[in-house]
CSV table of C-alpha atoms in Angstrom, one decimal:
chain,number,residue,atom,x,y,z
A,105,MET,CA,-11.4,-21.0,-11.6
A,106,SER,CA,-12.0,-24.7,-11.1
A,107,LYS,CA,-10.8,-26.7,-8.1
A,108,TRP,CA,-8.3,-28.5,-10.3
A,109,THR,CA,-6.7,-25.3,-11.4
A,110,VAL,CA,-6.4,-24.2,-7.8
A,111,ILE,CA,-4.8,-27.5,-6.8
A,112,LEU,CA,-2.4,-27.3,-9.8
A,113,LEU,CA,-1.4,-23.8,-8.9
A,114,PHE,CA,-0.8,-24.7,-5.3
A,115,ALA,CA,1.3,-27.7,-6.3
A,116,LEU,CA,3.4,-25.5,-8.6
A,117,LEU,CA,4.1,-22.9,-5.9
A,118,CYS,CA,4.9,-25.6,-3.3
A,119,GLY,CA,6.8,-27.9,-5.6
A,120,CYS,CA,9.2,-25.2,-6.8
A,121,GLU,CA,10.8,-24.8,-3.4
A,122,SER,CA,14.2,-26.3,-3.2
A,123,PRO,CA,17.3,-25.8,-1.0
A,124,VAL,CA,19.5,-22.9,-2.2
A,125,GLU,CA,23.2,-22.7,-1.3
A,126,LEU,CA,24.3,-19.2,-0.5
A,127,ASN,CA,27.8,-18.7,-1.9
A,128,THR,CA,29.3,-15.9,0.2
A,129,PRO,CA,33.0,-15.1,-0.4
A,130,GLU,CA,35.2,-15.4,2.6
A,131,ASP,CA,36.8,-12.1,1.6
A,132,TYR,CA,33.5,-10.2,1.5
A,133,GLN,CA,34.2,-6.5,1.5
A,134,ALA,CA,31.8,-4.4,3.5
A,135,LYS,CA,30.6,-1.1,2.1
A,136,LEU,CA,29.7,2.2,3.7
A,137,VAL,CA,25.9,2.7,4.0
A,138,VAL,CA,24.7,6.3,3.9
A,139,GLU,CA,21.3,7.6,4.9
A,140,SER,CA,20.0,11.1,4.9
A,141,HIS,CA,16.6,12.6,4.1
A,142,PHE,CA,17.3,16.3,4.3
A,143,SER,CA,15.0,19.3,4.0
A,144,PRO,CA,15.1,23.1,4.7
A,145,ASP,CA,13.1,22.4,7.9
A,146,SER,CA,16.1,20.9,9.8
A,147,LEU,CA,19.9,21.1,10.2
A,148,TRP,CA,22.1,18.8,8.2
A,149,TRP,CA,22.3,15.2,9.5
A,150,LEU,CA,23.6,12.0,8.0
A,151,ARG,CA,23.8,8.4,9.3
A,152,VAL,CA,26.8,6.2,8.4
A,153,ARG,CA,26.8,2.4,8.8
A,154,LYS,CA,28.5,-0.5,7.2
A,155,SER,CA,27.0,-3.3,5.1
A,156,ALA,CA,27.3,-7.0,6.2
A,157,SER,CA,27.3,-10.4,4.5
A,158,ILE,CA,24.1,-12.3,4.5
A,159,LEU,CA,25.6,-14.8,6.7
A,160,ASP,CA,26.9,-12.3,9.3
A,161,THR,CA,25.2,-11.9,12.6
A,162,ILE,CA,24.0,-8.3,12.7
A,163,SER,CA,23.6,-6.3,15.8
A,164,THR,CA,22.9,-2.6,16.3
A,165,SER,CA,26.4,-2.0,17.7
A,166,SER,CA,28.3,-4.0,15.1
A,167,GLU,CA,26.8,-2.3,12.1
A,168,LEU,CA,27.5,1.3,13.2
A,169,ILE,CA,30.7,3.0,12.3
A,170,THR,CA,32.1,5.7,14.6
A,171,PRO,CA,35.9,6.1,14.4
A,172,ASP,CA,37.9,7.6,11.6
A,173,VAL,CA,34.8,8.8,9.6
A,174,THR,CA,34.7,12.1,7.7
A,175,VAL,CA,31.4,13.4,6.5
A,176,ILE,CA,31.4,16.5,4.2
A,177,ILE,CA,28.4,18.2,2.7
A,178,SER,CA,29.2,20.6,-0.2
A,179,GLY,CA,27.1,22.7,-2.5
A,180,GLU,CA,27.0,25.8,-4.7
A,181,ASN,CA,28.6,29.1,-3.9
A,182,ASN,CA,31.5,27.3,-2.2
A,183,PHE,CA,29.3,25.9,0.6
A,184,SER,CA,31.0,23.2,2.7
A,185,ASP,CA,30.2,21.7,6.1
A,186,THR,CA,32.0,18.9,7.9
A,187,LEU,CA,29.5,17.2,10.1
A,188,GLN,CA,30.4,16.1,13.6
A,189,TYR,CA,29.6,12.7,15.2
A,190,ASP,CA,26.7,12.8,17.6
A,191,THR,CA,25.5,9.2,18.5
A,192,ARG,CA,24.5,5.9,17.0
A,193,GLY,CA,26.2,6.6,13.7
A,194,ILE,CA,24.5,10.0,13.2
A,195,PHE,CA,26.6,13.0,12.1
A,196,ARG,CA,25.2,16.5,12.5
A,197,SER,CA,26.0,20.1,11.5
A,198,VAL,CA,27.4,22.2,14.4
A,199,HIS,CA,27.2,25.4,12.4
A,200,ALA,CA,23.4,25.6,12.3
A,201,HIS,CA,23.5,25.0,8.5
A,202,ARG,CA,20.3,24.0,6.8
A,203,PRO,CA,19.7,22.9,3.2
A,204,VAL,CA,18.4,25.5,0.7
A,205,SER,CA,15.6,24.6,-1.7
A,206,GLY,CA,16.8,24.3,-5.3
A,207,MET,CA,20.5,23.9,-4.5
A,208,ILE,CA,22.2,20.6,-5.4
A,209,TYR,CA,24.3,19.2,-2.6
A,210,THR,CA,26.9,16.5,-2.6
A,211,THR,CA,28.1,14.4,0.3
A,212,GLN,CA,31.4,12.7,0.5
A,213,VAL,CA,31.9,10.1,3.3
A,214,SER,CA,35.3,8.4,3.9
A,215,ALA,CA,36.4,5.9,6.6
A,216,THR,CA,39.5,3.9,7.1
A,217,GLY,CA,39.4,0.6,5.2
A,218,TYR,CA,36.5,1.6,2.9
A,219,PRO,CA,36.3,3.3,-0.5
A,220,GLN,CA,35.1,6.9,-0.3
A,221,VAL,CA,31.4,7.2,-1.2
A,222,GLU,CA,29.6,10.1,-2.8
A,223,ALA,CA,26.0,11.1,-3.6
A,224,SER,CA,24.1,14.1,-4.8
A,225,SER,CA,20.5,15.4,-4.5
A,226,GLU,CA,18.5,18.5,-3.8
A,227,ALA,CA,15.5,19.7,-1.8
A,228,PRO,CA,13.2,20.8,-4.7
A,229,ILE,CA,11.7,24.3,-5.0
A,230,LEU,CA,8.1,24.1,-3.8
A,231,LYS,CA,5.4,26.8,-4.4
A,232,SER,CA,2.0,25.9,-3.0
A,233,ASN,CA,-1.0,28.0,-1.7
A,234,LEU,CA,-4.1,27.4,0.3
A,235,LEU,CA,-6.9,29.0,-1.6
A,236,THR,CA,-10.3,28.4,0.1
A,237,VAL,CA,-11.8,26.6,3.1
A,238,SER,CA,-15.5,26.2,3.7
A,239,LYS,CA,-17.6,24.2,6.1
A,240,ILE,CA,-20.2,22.3,4.3
A,241,ASP,CA,-21.9,20.1,7.0
A,242,VAL,CA,-22.0,19.5,10.7
A,243,ASP,CA,-23.3,16.2,12.2
A,244,ASP,CA,-23.8,16.7,15.9
A,245,SER,CA,-25.1,13.1,16.3
A,246,LEU,CA,-21.7,11.8,15.1
A,247,GLY,CA,-19.6,14.6,16.5
A,248,THR,CA,-18.2,15.5,13.1
A,249,GLU,CA,-17.9,18.4,10.7
A,250,THR,CA,-17.1,18.3,7.0
A,251,TYR,CA,-15.0,20.8,5.1
A,252,SER,CA,-14.2,21.5,1.5
A,253,LEU,CA,-10.7,22.8,0.7
A,254,ARG,CA,-8.9,24.0,-2.4
A,255,PHE,CA,-5.1,24.4,-2.8
A,256,GLN,CA,-2.8,24.9,-5.7
A,257,VAL,CA,0.8,23.8,-6.7
A,258,GLU,CA,2.9,25.8,-9.1
A,259,ASP,CA,5.0,23.2,-10.9
A,260,MET,CA,8.7,23.8,-11.6
A,261,PRO,CA,10.4,22.7,-14.9
A,262,GLY,CA,11.3,19.0,-15.1
A,263,SER,CA,9.7,15.9,-13.6
A,264,ASN,CA,8.4,16.5,-10.1
A,265,TYR,CA,6.7,14.4,-7.4
A,266,TYR,CA,4.5,15.5,-4.5
A,267,GLN,CA,2.6,14.4,-1.5
A,268,ALA,CA,-0.3,16.0,0.4
A,269,SER,CA,-2.0,15.4,3.8
A,270,ILE,CA,-4.5,17.1,6.1
A,271,SER,CA,-4.3,16.9,9.9
A,272,GLN,CA,-6.4,18.3,12.8
A,273,ALA,CA,-5.1,19.6,16.1
A,274,VAL,CA,-6.9,17.6,18.8
A,275,PRO,CA,-6.5,17.3,22.6
A,276,PHE,CA,-5.4,13.9,23.9
A,277,CYS,CA,-4.8,12.0,27.1
A,278,ASP,CA,-2.2,9.3,27.5
A,279,SER,CA,-4.3,6.5,29.0
A,280,ASP,CA,-2.6,3.9,31.0
A,281,THR,CA,-4.4,1.1,29.2
A,282,ALA,CA,-5.4,2.5,25.7
A,283,GLY,CA,-2.5,4.7,24.7
A,284,ILE,CA,-3.4,8.0,23.0
A,285,VAL,CA,-7.1,8.7,23.2
A,286,ILE,CA,-9.1,11.8,22.5
A,287,HIS,CA,-9.7,13.7,25.8
A,288,ASP,CA,-11.7,16.8,24.9
A,289,ALA,CA,-11.0,19.0,27.8
A,290,PRO,CA,-9.4,22.4,28.2
A,291,ASP,CA,-6.4,21.1,30.2
A,292,ALA,CA,-5.5,18.3,27.8
A,293,LEU,CA,-2.3,18.4,25.7
A,294,LEU,CA,-2.5,18.6,21.9
A,295,TYR,CA,-1.2,16.6,19.0
A,296,TYR,CA,-2.0,16.1,15.3
A,297,ASP,CA,-4.5,13.6,14.1
A,298,ARG,CA,-4.0,12.7,10.4
A,299,LEU,CA,-7.3,12.7,8.5
A,300,THR,CA,-8.4,10.9,5.4
A,301,PHE,CA,-9.9,13.0,2.6
A,302,GLU,CA,-11.8,12.5,-0.6
A,303,SER,CA,-11.0,13.9,-4.0
A,304,ASN,CA,-12.0,13.3,-7.6
A,305,SER,CA,-8.6,14.3,-8.9
A,306,PRO,CA,-7.2,11.6,-11.2
A,307,LEU,CA,-3.6,12.5,-10.0
A,308,PHE,CA,-3.7,11.2,-6.4
A,309,ARG,CA,-2.4,7.8,-5.6
A,310,ASP,CA,-2.2,6.4,-2.0
A,311,PHE,CA,0.3,3.7,-3.2
A,312,ILE,CA,3.5,5.1,-4.8
A,313,GLU,CA,4.0,2.0,-6.9
A,314,THR,CA,0.8,2.8,-8.9
A,315,LEU,CA,1.8,6.4,-9.7
A,316,ASP,CA,2.2,7.2,-13.4
A,317,ASP,CA,1.4,3.6,-14.3
A,318,PRO,CA,-1.1,3.7,-17.2
A,319,THR,CA,-2.0,0.0,-16.8
A,320,LEU,CA,-3.6,0.7,-13.3
A,321,PRO,CA,-6.9,2.6,-13.2
A,322,ALA,CA,-7.5,5.4,-10.7
A,323,ILE,CA,-9.8,3.6,-8.3
A,324,ASP,CA,-8.9,5.4,-5.0
A,325,GLU,CA,-11.4,7.9,-3.6
A,326,ASN,CA,-10.3,8.1,0.0
A,327,PHE,CA,-6.7,9.2,0.6
A,328,TRP,CA,-4.4,9.3,3.6
A,329,ARG,CA,-1.1,10.8,2.3
A,330,PRO,CA,-1.3,10.4,-1.5
A,331,TYR,CA,1.4,10.9,-4.0
A,332,PHE,CA,1.0,12.8,-7.2
A,333,SER,CA,3.2,13.9,-10.1
A,334,ASP,CA,3.2,16.7,-12.6
A,335,LYS,CA,2.7,14.4,-15.5
A,336,LEU,CA,-0.5,16.2,-16.5
A,337,PHE,CA,0.4,19.8,-15.4
A,338,GLU,CA,4.1,20.2,-16.1
A,339,SER,CA,5.4,23.7,-15.6
A,340,THR,CA,1.9,25.1,-14.9
A,341,ILE,CA,-0.3,25.8,-11.9
A,342,GLN,CA,-2.7,23.0,-10.9
A,343,GLN,CA,-5.6,23.4,-8.4
A,344,PHE,CA,-6.9,20.6,-6.3
A,345,GLU,CA,-10.1,20.2,-4.3
A,346,ILE,CA,-10.5,17.9,-1.4
A,347,THR,CA,-13.3,17.1,1.1
A,348,PHE,CA,-12.5,16.0,4.7
A,349,GLU,CA,-14.4,15.1,7.8
A,350,SER,CA,-13.0,16.2,11.2
A,351,LYS,CA,-13.9,15.8,14.9
A,352,LEU,CA,-16.3,18.3,16.3
A,353,LEU,CA,-14.4,19.6,19.4
A,354,LYS,CA,-15.8,21.4,22.4
A,355,SER,CA,-12.8,22.5,24.3
A,356,ILE,CA,-10.8,24.2,21.5
A,357,GLN,CA,-11.6,25.7,18.1
A,358,SER,CA,-11.1,23.5,15.1
A,359,ARG,CA,-7.6,24.0,13.7
A,360,PHE,CA,-5.9,22.1,10.8
A,361,ILE,CA,-2.7,21.9,8.8
A,362,LEU,CA,-2.4,21.2,5.1
A,363,GLU,CA,1.0,19.8,4.3
A,364,ILE,CA,2.5,19.6,0.8
A,365,TRP,CA,5.8,17.8,0.0
A,366,ALA,CA,8.0,18.1,-3.0
A,367,LEU,CA,10.2,15.0,-3.3
A,368,SER,CA,13.5,14.9,-5.1
A,369,ASP,CA,13.9,12.3,-7.9
A,370,GLU,CA,16.2,10.3,-5.7
A,371,LEU,CA,13.8,10.2,-2.8
A,372,PHE,CA,10.9,9.2,-5.0
A,373,ALA,CA,12.9,6.5,-6.7
A,374,TYR,CA,14.0,5.1,-3.3
A,375,GLU,CA,10.5,5.2,-1.7
A,376,ARG,CA,9.0,3.5,-4.8
A,377,SER,CA,11.6,0.8,-4.8
A,378,LEU,CA,11.0,0.3,-1.1
A,379,ALA,CA,7.2,-0.1,-1.6
A,380,ILE,CA,7.8,-2.6,-4.5
A,381,HIS,CA,10.3,-4.5,-2.4
A,382,ASP,CA,7.8,-4.8,0.5
A,383,ILE,CA,5.0,-6.0,-1.8
A,384,ASN,CA,7.2,-8.7,-3.3
A,385,PHE,CA,9.0,-9.7,-0.1
A,386,GLY,CA,8.3,-13.4,0.6
A,387,LEU,CA,6.7,-14.2,-2.8
A,388,PRO,CA,8.2,-17.2,-4.6
A,389,ASN,CA,10.6,-16.5,-7.4
A,390,ILE,CA,8.0,-17.8,-9.9
A,391,ALA,CA,6.0,-14.7,-9.2
A,392,ARG,CA,8.7,-12.3,-10.5
A,393,SER,CA,11.2,-12.3,-13.3
A,394,THR,CA,14.0,-10.2,-11.8
A,395,PRO,CA,15.3,-9.8,-8.2
A,396,ILE,CA,13.9,-6.8,-6.3
A,397,SER,CA,16.5,-4.4,-5.1
A,398,LEU,CA,16.3,-1.0,-3.4
A,399,TYR,CA,17.3,2.1,-5.2
A,400,SER,CA,20.5,3.8,-4.1
A,401,ASN,CA,22.3,6.9,-5.5
A,402,VAL,CA,25.4,6.3,-3.4
A,403,GLN,CA,28.5,5.7,-5.5
A,404,ASN,CA,30.8,3.1,-4.2
A,405,GLY,CA,28.4,2.3,-1.4
A,406,LEU,CA,24.8,1.8,-0.4
A,407,GLY,CA,21.9,3.8,1.0
A,408,ILE,CA,20.2,7.0,0.1
A,409,PHE,CA,21.1,10.7,0.1
A,410,ALA,CA,17.9,12.6,-0.9
A,411,GLY,CA,16.1,15.8,-0.3
A,412,PHE,CA,12.5,17.1,0.0
A,413,THR,CA,10.8,20.4,0.7
A,414,ARG,CA,7.6,20.8,2.8
A,415,ASP,CA,5.0,23.6,2.9
A,416,VAL,CA,2.8,23.8,5.9
A,417,HIS,CA,-0.5,25.8,5.8
A,418,ARG,CA,-2.2,26.2,9.2
A,419,PHE,CA,-5.8,27.3,9.2
A,420,ASP,CA,-8.9,27.3,11.4
A,421,SER,CA,-12.6,26.9,10.5
A,422,GLN,CA,-12.7,30.5,9.3
A,423,GLN,CA,-9.5,30.1,7.2
A,424,ASN,CA,-7.5,32.2,9.7
A,425,GLU,CA,-3.8,31.4,10.1
A,426,TRP,CA,-2.5,30.2,13.4
A,427,GLN,CA,0.9,29.3,14.9
A,428,GLU,CA,2.0,26.3,16.9
A,429,ASP,CA,3.8,28.2,19.6
A,430,VAL,CA,0.6,29.9,20.6
A,431,LEU,CA,-0.9,26.5,21.5
A,432,GLU,CA,2.4,25.1,22.8
A,433,PHE,CA,2.5,22.4,20.1
A,434,ASN,CA,5.3,19.9,19.3
A,435,ILE,CA,5.6,18.7,22.9
A,436,GLU,CA,8.2,15.9,22.5
A,437,GLU,CA,7.1,13.7,25.4
A,438,ILE,CA,3.6,12.4,25.9
A,439,GLN,CA,2.4,13.4,29.3
A,440,PRO,CA,-0.1,11.4,31.5
A,441,CYS,CA,-3.7,12.6,32.0
A,442,HIS,CA,-4.3,15.3,34.6
């Protein structure tokens, strides 16, 4: 590219900027904004807010709606649960109800002065298995060990979207100056350290906006929490092989978790639109042909009501299963070093 081409392109991008008048009607009607990412792992919850004009001053307190709000979750087999207000716009089940995989649920939210909103989704059925784990290398000089792992996913009929990740249980110490750091001692608390992994599978994509896009080549080799779809293995069983490097610990045995997520169509569409929005945010209009908007499945309102299902496979270096309660995992509050 010549320097004159660069100068011309710069001039075009700068020269296209002009003042824009925002015509916001004085009778702007706010809408209910619904947010719920539900799964069989947790009780029902849903956040309700209200939208605001682009010219309104937004604060956390003003955008939340608390009085005169009714939140109902309904599903098959005459299931119904009226969620109760908790705090900061969040409504929760008081009947210990959890979503069931494969069941379509509908939420109806009503509030005085707003049209009733409605949305439907499901937590997809997920069938995954950990097949084999083998240690292939130990590098004492770097304090690492390398593993090869195989798992499989049994795909259900229809379009399906997934994610996968691998994490290691490691001891940590909350340093006063450096935050969370590895403190490899028997009395240290434990947390999960997300690991990157390698795979030659053509299905994995770390960036959701590139998934199932034939115009973009598969160039990723190292993955963090990649997405993949069933486009090439619909309604069949697909095996995956990954290689990951972990920390070589002295105080505890190496323990890992493999997590597989099945995303509903609604959740996938929302996360993809969010990624595309973030990529295009701040770009001049000349760089895109249409406005970027976030996906929403909420009728008469805004937001997202979408489900997912997660499988967690816990294993150690000998492929033995282990449980979190044995090691007192999931400590909510980070404690200082001893």
